[in-house]
């Protein structure tokens, strides 16, 4: 998540995109708030920082399919706009 944010702040959008893709390819995540936060925040930041509002509106489905966010309401709340 923070690596994605750092790339975006430096204008390295392609590196940020690759980091998001790599994160979303992870098959098994720890059942922990930290993992839920990282997945939700990483994907969310990428779209919001790039002002991709239409894609940001689709995040809930993509992330929810990757991780069971309903167990972590604080992380879940980050993907709704």
PDB file of C-alpha atoms in Angstrom:
ATOM      1  CA  UNK A   1       0.000   0.000   0.000  1.00  0.00           C
ATOM      2  CA  UNK A   2       2.636   2.547   0.961  1.00  0.00           C
ATOM      3  CA  UNK A   3       4.871   1.594  -1.952  1.00  0.00           C
ATOM      4  CA  UNK A   4       1.964   2.252  -4.316  1.00  0.00           C
ATOM      5  CA  UNK A   5       1.380   5.627  -2.685  1.00  0.00           C
ATOM      6  CA  UNK A   6       5.076   6.509  -2.923  1.00  0.00           C
ATOM      7  CA  UNK A   7       5.184   5.667  -6.623  1.00  0.00           C
ATOM      8  CA  UNK A   8       2.117   7.811  -7.260  1.00  0.00           C
ATOM      9  CA  UNK A   9       3.565  10.751  -5.349  1.00  0.00           C
ATOM     10  CA  UNK A  10       6.705  10.549  -7.482  1.00  0.00           C
ATOM     11  CA  UNK A  11       4.715  10.391 -10.712  1.00  0.00           C
ATOM     12  CA  UNK A  12       5.766   6.789 -11.355  1.00  0.00           C
ATOM     13  CA  UNK A  13       2.282   5.647 -12.329  1.00  0.00           C
ATOM     14  CA  UNK A  14       3.436   2.598 -14.279  1.00  0.00           C
ATOM     15  CA  UNK A  15       5.364   1.268 -11.274  1.00  0.00           C
ATOM     16  CA  UNK A  16       2.325   1.937  -9.086  1.00  0.00           C
ATOM     17  CA  UNK A  17       0.101   0.058 -11.526  1.00  0.00           C
ATOM     18  CA  UNK A  18       2.437  -2.950 -11.495  1.00  0.00           C
ATOM     19  CA  UNK A  19       2.525  -2.915  -7.690  1.00  0.00           C
ATOM     20  CA  UNK A  20      -1.294  -2.895  -7.553  1.00  0.00           C
ATOM     21  CA  UNK A  21      -1.466  -5.771 -10.029  1.00  0.00           C
ATOM     22  CA  UNK A  22       1.063  -7.773  -8.039  1.00  0.00           C
ATOM     23  CA  UNK A  23      -0.829  -7.124  -4.807  1.00  0.00           C
ATOM     24  CA  UNK A  24      -4.139  -8.202  -6.361  1.00  0.00           C
ATOM     25  CA  UNK A  25      -2.549 -11.446  -7.623  1.00  0.00           C
ATOM     26  CA  UNK A  26      -1.739 -12.644  -4.110  1.00  0.00           C
ATOM     27  CA  UNK A  27      -3.786 -15.794  -3.590  1.00  0.00           C
ATOM     28  CA  UNK A  28      -3.579 -16.184   0.165  1.00  0.00           C
ATOM     29  CA  UNK A  29      -3.670 -13.211   2.495  1.00  0.00           C
ATOM     30  CA  UNK A  30      -3.372 -13.183   6.250  1.00  0.00           C
ATOM     31  CA  UNK A  31      -6.724 -12.986   7.984  1.00  0.00           C
ATOM     32  CA  UNK A  32      -5.851  -9.727   9.688  1.00  0.00           C
ATOM     33  CA  UNK A  33      -6.902  -6.080   9.655  1.00  0.00           C
ATOM     34  CA  UNK A  34      -3.474  -5.082   8.352  1.00  0.00           C
ATOM     35  CA  UNK A  35      -3.865  -7.215   5.244  1.00  0.00           C
ATOM     36  CA  UNK A  36      -7.423  -6.014   4.668  1.00  0.00           C
ATOM     37  CA  UNK A  37      -6.312  -2.401   5.024  1.00  0.00           C
ATOM     38  CA  UNK A  38      -3.396  -2.817   2.617  1.00  0.00           C
ATOM     39  CA  UNK A  39      -5.540  -4.386  -0.106  1.00  0.00           C
ATOM     40  CA  UNK A  40      -8.330  -1.834   0.221  1.00  0.00           C
ATOM     41  CA  UNK A  41      -6.041   1.178   0.529  1.00  0.00           C
ATOM     42  CA  UNK A  42      -3.641   0.173  -2.238  1.00  0.00           C
ATOM     43  CA  UNK A  43      -6.300  -0.269  -4.869  1.00  0.00           C
ATOM     44  CA  UNK A  44      -8.253   2.763  -3.675  1.00  0.00           C
ATOM     45  CA  UNK A  45      -5.268   5.104  -3.632  1.00  0.00           C
ATOM     46  CA  UNK A  46      -4.221   4.136  -7.127  1.00  0.00           C
ATOM     47  CA  UNK A  47      -7.551   5.123  -8.646  1.00  0.00           C
ATOM     48  CA  UNK A  48      -8.187   8.194  -6.506  1.00  0.00           C
ATOM     49  CA  UNK A  49      -4.716   9.689  -6.928  1.00  0.00           C
ATOM     50  CA  UNK A  50      -5.120   9.344 -10.693  1.00  0.00           C
ATOM     51  CA  UNK A  51      -8.620  10.883 -10.535  1.00  0.00           C
ATOM     52  CA  UNK A  52     -10.131   7.759 -12.084  1.00  0.00           C
ATOM     53  CA  UNK A  53     -13.515   8.272 -10.468  1.00  0.00           C
ATOM     54  CA  UNK A  54     -15.351   5.671 -12.552  1.00  0.00           C
ATOM     55  CA  UNK A  55     -12.797   3.016 -11.628  1.00  0.00           C
ATOM     56  CA  UNK A  56     -12.884   4.071  -7.981  1.00  0.00           C
ATOM     57  CA  UNK A  57     -16.617   3.400  -7.997  1.00  0.00           C
ATOM     58  CA  UNK A  58     -15.908  -0.208  -9.054  1.00  0.00           C
ATOM     59  CA  UNK A  59     -13.344  -0.945  -6.345  1.00  0.00           C
ATOM     60  CA  UNK A  60     -15.806  -2.518  -3.939  1.00  0.00           C
ATOM     61  CA  UNK A  61     -16.403  -5.499  -6.203  1.00  0.00           C
ATOM     62  CA  UNK A  62     -12.758  -6.058  -7.111  1.00  0.00           C
ATOM     63  CA  UNK A  63     -11.463  -5.859  -3.560  1.00  0.00           C
ATOM     64  CA  UNK A  64     -14.376  -7.709  -1.981  1.00  0.00           C
ATOM     65  CA  UNK A  65     -13.667 -10.643  -4.271  1.00  0.00           C
ATOM     66  CA  UNK A  66     -10.030 -10.628  -3.159  1.00  0.00           C
ATOM     67  CA  UNK A  67     -10.502 -10.435   0.581  1.00  0.00           C
ATOM     68  CA  UNK A  68     -13.359 -10.905   3.018  1.00  0.00           C
ATOM     69  CA  UNK A  69     -13.595  -7.275   4.029  1.00  0.00           C
ATOM     70  CA  UNK A  70     -16.850  -7.631   5.935  1.00  0.00           C
ATOM     71  CA  UNK A  71     -14.786  -8.964   8.839  1.00  0.00           C
ATOM     72  CA  UNK A  72     -12.937  -5.632   8.981  1.00  0.00           C
ATOM     73  CA  UNK A  73     -15.391  -2.712   8.720  1.00  0.00           C
ATOM     74  CA  UNK A  74     -12.634  -0.090   8.997  1.00  0.00           C
ATOM     75  CA  UNK A  75     -10.957  -1.445   5.862  1.00  0.00           C
ATOM     76  CA  UNK A  76     -14.263  -2.087   4.134  1.00  0.00           C
ATOM     77  CA  UNK A  77     -15.315   1.532   4.560  1.00  0.00           C
ATOM     78  CA  UNK A  78     -12.392   2.734   2.429  1.00  0.00           C
ATOM     79  CA  UNK A  79     -13.753   1.292  -0.799  1.00  0.00           C
ATOM     80  CA  UNK A  80     -17.155   2.997  -0.956  1.00  0.00           C
ATOM     81  CA  UNK A  81     -17.594   6.368  -2.648  1.00  0.00           C
TER      82      UNK A  81
END
